[in-house]
PDB file of C-alpha atoms and ligand atoms in Angstrom:
ATOM      1  CA  MET A   1     100.314  75.164  96.985  1.00 89.00           C
ATOM      2  CA  ALA A   2      97.667  76.383  99.353  1.00 97.00           C
ATOM      3  CA  ILE A   3      94.589  78.568  99.437  1.00 98.00           C
ATOM      4  CA  LEU A   4      95.106  81.256 102.077  1.00 98.00           C
ATOM      5  CA  ASP A   5      92.446  82.847 104.309  1.00 98.00           C
ATOM      6  CA  ILE A   6      91.530  86.401 103.326  1.00 98.00           C
ATOM      7  CA  LEU A   7      90.968  88.946 106.116  1.00 98.00           C
ATOM      8  CA  ARG A   8      87.685  90.804 105.991  1.00 97.00           C
ATOM      9  CA  PHE A   9      86.876  94.458 106.664  1.00 98.00           C
ATOM     10  CA  PRO A  10      86.650  95.816 109.374  1.00 97.00           C
ATOM     11  CA  ASP A  11      89.440  93.508 110.664  1.00 98.00           C
ATOM     12  CA  ALA A  12      92.077  95.799 112.232  1.00 98.00           C
ATOM     13  CA  ARG A  13      94.912  93.720 110.761  1.00 98.00           C
ATOM     14  CA  LEU A  14      94.021  95.142 107.320  1.00 99.00           C
ATOM     15  CA  ARG A  15      95.337  98.451 108.703  1.00 98.00           C
ATOM     16  CA  THR A  16      98.888  97.143 109.166  1.00 99.00           C
ATOM     17  CA  LYS A  17     101.647  98.849 107.157  1.00 98.00           C
ATOM     18  CA  ALA A  18     103.687  96.336 105.151  1.00 99.00           C
ATOM     19  CA  LYS A  19     107.488  96.166 105.539  1.00 98.00           C
ATOM     20  CA  PRO A  20     109.923  96.076 102.603  1.00 98.00           C
ATOM     21  CA  ILE A  21     111.260  92.674 101.554  1.00 98.00           C
ATOM     22  CA  ASP A  22     115.056  92.496 101.729  1.00 97.00           C
ATOM     23  CA  GLU A  23     115.626  89.125 100.081  1.00 98.00           C
ATOM     24  CA  VAL A  24     113.661  87.167  97.481  1.00 98.00           C
ATOM     25  CA  THR A  25     113.996  83.580  98.657  1.00 98.00           C
ATOM     26  CA  ASP A  26     112.555  80.235  97.541  1.00 98.00           C
ATOM     27  CA  GLU A  27     110.274  80.402 100.567  1.00 98.00           C
ATOM     28  CA  LEU A  28     108.967  83.779  99.371  1.00 98.00           C
ATOM     29  CA  ARG A  29     108.397  82.361  95.869  1.00 98.00           C
ATOM     30  CA  GLN A  30     106.299  79.574  97.381  1.00 98.00           C
ATOM     31  CA  PHE A  31     104.231  82.181  99.182  1.00 98.00           C
ATOM     32  CA  ILE A  32     103.832  84.108  95.883  1.00 98.00           C
ATOM     33  CA  ASP A  33     102.488  80.907  94.269  1.00 98.00           C
ATOM     34  CA  ASP A  34      99.993  80.560  97.138  1.00 98.00           C
ATOM     35  CA  MET A  35      98.920  84.163  96.639  1.00 98.00           C
ATOM     36  CA  PHE A  36      98.267  83.570  92.926  1.00 98.00           C
ATOM     37  CA  GLU A  37      96.327  80.403  93.713  1.00 98.00           C
ATOM     38  CA  THR A  38      94.264  82.236  96.350  1.00 98.00           C
ATOM     39  CA  MET A  39      93.582  85.167  93.988  1.00 98.00           C
ATOM     40  CA  TYR A  40      92.511  82.922  91.067  1.00 98.00           C
ATOM     41  CA  GLU A  41      90.350  80.750  93.290  1.00 98.00           C
ATOM     42  CA  ALA A  42      88.530  83.708  94.904  1.00 98.00           C
ATOM     43  CA  PRO A  43      88.264  84.808  92.021  1.00 98.00           C
ATOM     44  CA  GLY A  44      89.909  88.215  91.982  1.00 98.00           C
ATOM     45  CA  ILE A  45      92.157  90.315  89.728  1.00 98.00           C
ATOM     46  CA  GLY A  46      94.620  91.240  92.480  1.00 99.00           C
ATOM     47  CA  LEU A  47      95.707  90.317  95.990  1.00 99.00           C
ATOM     48  CA  ALA A  48      97.972  92.069  98.494  1.00 99.00           C
ATOM     49  CA  ALA A  49      99.938  90.115 101.130  1.00 99.00           C
ATOM     50  CA  THR A  50      98.228  92.305 103.765  1.00 99.00           C
ATOM     51  CA  GLN A  51      94.922  90.606 102.909  1.00 99.00           C
ATOM     52  CA  VAL A  52      96.314  87.207 103.902  1.00 98.00           C
ATOM     53  CA  ASN A  53      97.845  88.652 107.096  1.00 98.00           C
ATOM     54  CA  ILE A  54     101.445  88.788 105.838  1.00 98.00           C
ATOM     55  CA  HIS A  55     102.700  92.309 106.292  1.00 98.00           C
ATOM     56  CA  LYS A  56     105.361  92.447 103.601  1.00 98.00           C
ATOM     57  CA  GLN A  57     105.407  94.636 100.502  1.00 99.00           C
ATOM     58  CA  LEU A  58     104.161  92.125  97.956  1.00 98.00           C
ATOM     59  CA  VAL A  59     101.145  92.078  95.641  1.00 99.00           C
ATOM     60  CA  VAL A  60      99.986  89.903  92.758  1.00 99.00           C
ATOM     61  CA  VAL A  61      97.801  91.077  89.869  1.00 99.00           C
ATOM     62  CA  ASP A  62      96.248  89.434  86.804  1.00 98.00           C
ATOM     63  CA  VAL A  63      93.540  91.418  84.991  1.00 98.00           C
ATOM     64  CA  SER A  64      93.328  88.968  82.044  1.00 98.00           C
ATOM     65  CA  GLU A  65      90.316  86.698  81.578  1.00 97.00           C
ATOM     66  CA  ASP A  66      92.373  83.546  81.134  1.00 97.00           C
ATOM     67  CA  LYS A  67      95.076  83.797  83.835  1.00 97.00           C
ATOM     68  CA  SER A  68      97.568  84.755  81.126  1.00 98.00           C
ATOM     69  CA  GLU A  69      99.012  87.969  82.595  1.00 98.00           C
ATOM     70  CA  PRO A  70     100.317  87.199  86.089  1.00 98.00           C
ATOM     71  CA  TYR A  71     102.321  90.038  87.640  1.00 98.00           C
ATOM     72  CA  CYS A  72     104.109  89.949  90.949  1.00 98.00           C
ATOM     73  CA  PHE A  73     105.277  93.249  92.456  1.00 99.00           C
ATOM     74  CA  ILE A  74     107.774  93.187  95.330  1.00 99.00           C
ATOM     75  CA  ASN A  75     108.519  96.506  97.124  1.00 99.00           C
ATOM     76  CA  PRO A  76     106.422  98.359  94.500  1.00 99.00           C
ATOM     77  CA  VAL A  77     106.695 102.134  94.100  1.00 98.00           C
ATOM     78  CA  ILE A  78     104.596 104.373  91.844  1.00 98.00           C
ATOM     79  CA  THR A  79     107.153 106.541  90.040  1.00 98.00           C
ATOM     80  CA  HIS A  80     104.728 108.456  87.853  1.00 98.00           C
ATOM     81  CA  ALA A  81     100.983 109.125  87.903  1.00 98.00           C
ATOM     82  CA  GLU A  82      98.806 111.283  85.698  1.00 98.00           C
ATOM     83  CA  GLY A  83      95.202 111.829  84.713  1.00 98.00           C
ATOM     84  CA  GLU A  84      92.134 110.789  86.615  1.00 98.00           C
ATOM     85  CA  ASP A  85      89.576 108.072  86.103  1.00 97.00           C
ATOM     86  CA  VAL A  86      86.603 106.817  88.083  1.00 98.00           C
ATOM     87  CA  CYS A  87      86.037 103.081  88.224  1.00 98.00           C
ATOM     88  CA  GLN A  88      83.687 100.871  90.179  1.00 98.00           C
ATOM     89  CA  GLU A  89      85.828  98.874  92.593  1.00 98.00           C
ATOM     90  CA  GLY A  90      85.329  95.832  94.728  1.00 98.00           C
ATOM     91  CA  CYS A  91      87.633  94.067  97.187  1.00 98.00           C
ATOM     92  CA  LEU A  92      88.016  90.479  98.337  1.00 98.00           C
ATOM     93  CA  SER A  93      88.247  91.865 101.880  1.00 98.00           C
ATOM     94  CA  VAL A  94      84.878  93.654 101.472  1.00 98.00           C
ATOM     95  CA  PRO A  95      82.743  90.967  99.790  1.00 95.00           C
ATOM     96  CA  GLU A  96      79.649  91.915  97.802  1.00 93.00           C
ATOM     97  CA  TYR A  97      80.237  95.651  98.014  1.00 96.00           C
ATOM     98  CA  TYR A  98      81.085  97.904  95.070  1.00 98.00           C
ATOM     99  CA  ALA A  99      81.660 101.652  94.846  1.00 98.00           C
ATOM    100  CA  ASP A 100      83.133 104.256  92.506  1.00 98.00           C
ATOM    101  CA  VAL A 101      86.676 105.382  93.282  1.00 98.00           C
ATOM    102  CA  SER A 102      88.748 108.041  91.500  1.00 98.00           C
ATOM    103  CA  ARG A 103      92.395 107.189  90.795  1.00 98.00           C
ATOM    104  CA  ALA A 104      95.237 108.150  88.469  1.00 98.00           C
ATOM    105  CA  GLU A 105      94.564 107.016  84.911  1.00 98.00           C
ATOM    106  CA  ASN A 106      98.160 106.316  83.837  1.00 98.00           C
ATOM    107  CA  ILE A 107     100.899 105.155  86.150  1.00 99.00           C
ATOM    108  CA  LYS A 108     104.448 103.832  86.110  1.00 98.00           C
ATOM    109  CA  VAL A 109     105.440 101.299  88.738  1.00 98.00           C
ATOM    110  CA  LYS A 110     108.887 100.151  89.755  1.00 98.00           C
ATOM    111  CA  ALA A 111     109.259  96.891  91.658  1.00 99.00           C
ATOM    112  CA  LEU A 112     111.210  93.646  91.961  1.00 98.00           C
ATOM    113  CA  ASP A 113     109.931  90.553  90.167  1.00 98.00           C
ATOM    114  CA  ARG A 114     109.874  87.021  91.595  1.00 98.00           C
ATOM    115  CA  ASP A 115     113.571  86.613  90.722  1.00 97.00           C
ATOM    116  CA  GLY A 116     114.438  89.734  92.693  1.00 98.00           C
ATOM    117  CA  LYS A 117     115.135  91.656  89.488  1.00 98.00           C
ATOM    118  CA  GLU A 118     114.053  95.280  89.214  1.00 98.00           C
ATOM    119  CA  PHE A 119     111.543  96.209  86.502  1.00 98.00           C
ATOM    120  CA  GLU A 120     109.382  99.187  85.642  1.00 98.00           C
ATOM    121  CA  ILE A 121     106.111  99.101  83.723  1.00 98.00           C
ATOM    122  CA  GLU A 122     103.443 101.499  82.556  1.00 98.00           C
ATOM    123  CA  ALA A 123      99.825 100.730  83.251  1.00 98.00           C
ATOM    124  CA  ASP A 124      96.448 102.175  82.350  1.00 98.00           C
ATOM    125  CA  GLY A 125      92.819 101.056  82.439  1.00 98.00           C
ATOM    126  CA  LEU A 126      91.830  98.295  84.857  1.00 98.00           C
ATOM    127  CA  PHE A 127      95.480  97.255  85.306  1.00 98.00           C
ATOM    128  CA  ALA A 128      96.340 100.724  86.669  1.00 98.00           C
ATOM    129  CA  VAL A 129      93.261 100.761  88.903  1.00 98.00           C
ATOM    130  CA  CYS A 130      94.094  97.349  90.333  1.00 98.00           C
ATOM    131  CA  ILE A 131      97.766  98.169  91.003  1.00 99.00           C
ATOM    132  CA  GLN A 132      96.781 101.339  92.889  1.00 98.00           C
ATOM    133  CA  HIS A 133      94.146  99.387  94.861  1.00 99.00           C
ATOM    134  CA  GLU A 134      96.755  96.754  95.832  1.00 99.00           C
ATOM    135  CA  LEU A 135      99.422  99.300  96.793  1.00 98.00           C
ATOM    136  CA  ASP A 136      96.872 100.952  99.077  1.00 99.00           C
ATOM    137  CA  HIS A 137      96.443  97.618 100.894  1.00 99.00           C
ATOM    138  CA  LEU A 138     100.191  97.629 101.668  1.00 99.00           C
ATOM    139  CA  LYS A 139      99.707 101.001 103.378  1.00 98.00           C
ATOM    140  CA  GLY A 140      96.749  99.688 105.376  1.00 99.00           C
ATOM    141  CA  LYS A 141      94.296 101.573 103.211  1.00 98.00           C
ATOM    142  CA  LEU A 142      91.037 100.209 101.737  1.00 98.00           C
ATOM    143  CA  PHE A 143      88.926 101.494  98.832  1.00 98.00           C
ATOM    144  CA  VAL A 144      86.054 102.147 101.238  1.00 98.00           C
ATOM    145  CA  ASP A 145      88.213 104.811 102.970  1.00 98.00           C
ATOM    146  CA  TYR A 146      87.577 107.039  99.932  1.00 98.00           C
ATOM    147  CA  LEU A 147      83.796 106.970 100.455  1.00 98.00           C
ATOM    148  CA  SER A 148      81.773 109.611 102.283  1.00 98.00           C
ATOM    149  CA  PRO A 149      81.386 109.102 106.060  1.00 98.00           C
ATOM    150  CA  LEU A 150      77.671 108.354 105.492  1.00 98.00           C
ATOM    151  CA  LYS A 151      78.410 105.587 102.981  1.00 97.00           C
ATOM    152  CA  GLN A 152      81.050 104.131 105.321  1.00 98.00           C
ATOM    153  CA  LYS A 153      78.548 104.150 108.185  1.00 97.00           C
ATOM    154  CA  ARG A 154      75.944 102.365 106.031  1.00 97.00           C
ATOM    155  CA  LEU A 155      78.489  99.760 104.957  1.00 97.00           C
ATOM    156  CA  LEU A 156      79.472  99.033 108.580  1.00 97.00           C
ATOM    157  CA  LYS A 157      75.783  98.682 109.534  1.00 96.00           C
ATOM    158  CA  LYS A 158      75.196  96.264 106.655  1.00 94.00           C
ATOM    159  CA  ILE A 159      78.192  94.148 107.728  1.00 95.00           C
ATOM    160  CA  GLU A 160      77.057  94.201 111.372  1.00 93.00           C
ATOM    161  CA  LYS A 161      73.621  92.950 110.314  1.00 93.00           C
ATOM    162  CA  LEU A 162      75.071  90.176 108.139  1.00 91.00           C
ATOM    163  CA  THR A 163      77.438  89.102 110.931  1.00 89.00           C
ATOM    164  CA  LYS A 164      74.535  88.853 113.388  1.00 91.00           C
ATOM    165  CA  GLN A 165      72.465  86.859 110.879  1.00 91.00           C
ATOM    166  CA  ASN A 166      75.323  84.430 110.359  1.00 88.00           C
ATOM    167  CA  ALA A 167      75.753  84.041 114.109  1.00 88.00           C
ATOM    168  CA  THR A 168      72.121  83.033 114.619  1.00 84.00           C
ATOM    169  CA  ALA A 169      71.688  80.994 111.403  1.00 75.00           C
TER     170      ALA A 169
HETATM  171  O1  LIG B 201      89.094  91.297  92.414  1.00 60.23           O
HETATM  172  C1  LIG B 201      89.162  92.532  92.530  1.00 60.23           C
HETATM  173  N1  LIG B 201      88.526  93.316  91.638  1.00 60.23           N
HETATM  174  C2  LIG B 201      88.696  94.688  91.545  1.00 60.23           C
HETATM  175  C3  LIG B 201      87.815  95.406  90.755  1.00 60.23           C
HETATM  176  C4  LIG B 201      87.943  96.775  90.625  1.00 60.23           C
HETATM  177  C5  LIG B 201      88.979  97.424  91.277  1.00 60.23           C
HETATM  178  C6  LIG B 201      89.852  96.733  92.088  1.00 60.23           C
HETATM  179  C7  LIG B 201      89.730  95.357  92.206  1.00 60.23           C
HETATM  180  S1  LIG B 201      90.863  94.480  93.178  1.00 60.23           S
HETATM  181  C8  LIG B 201      89.893  93.120  93.685  1.00 60.23           C
HETATM  182  C9  LIG B 201      90.747  92.100  94.429  1.00 60.23           C
HETATM  183  C10 LIG B 201      91.236  92.708  95.708  1.00 60.23           C
HETATM  184  O2  LIG B 201      90.565  92.912  96.671  1.00 60.23           O
HETATM  185  N2  LIG B 201      92.485  93.073  95.739  1.00 60.23           N
HETATM  186  O3  LIG B 201      92.987  93.665  96.819  1.00 60.23           O
HETATM  187 NI1  LIG B 202      91.317  94.644  97.760  1.00 60.23          NI
END
């Protein structure tokens, strides 16, 4: 097992569109284990392969408090979405920044599990928010893209400042 490096906004590689996975191999399962380890260590409630610079359609999610609900979604597709809910989001690729985002409240997702078997589940609450956040990563989209241009500009300035500070520290 290994802890993987997480790309940080505004790294252009976070904009890469992930490709479908055509075979679930032992090698892929090892990578899935590394993704879970990286997510739990961060700590975070979800992680998309895009964030660790692997551009395949794969995300892991666990919104439980005791690592008891691990979900792996391979080639995930949202088959149903309804309602609307605003939630404060954060992202491991945008550390120490939080903002309200509006998303569907109830969703259904179809995907392959780590054995390559198709499944479909319903999600609501934080689970639904997190799945939608992760699927956005696979499309090269970040939660900050939903913010006003002014807020995005302020965020970039803040990051620029922090980067300069770190360079001279
Ligand atoms: O750890 C995470 N917390 C979180 C909180 C609210 C909405 C979405 C998330 S996902 C985030 C981990 C992450 O960056 N996944 O891509
Ligand atoms: Ni994220």
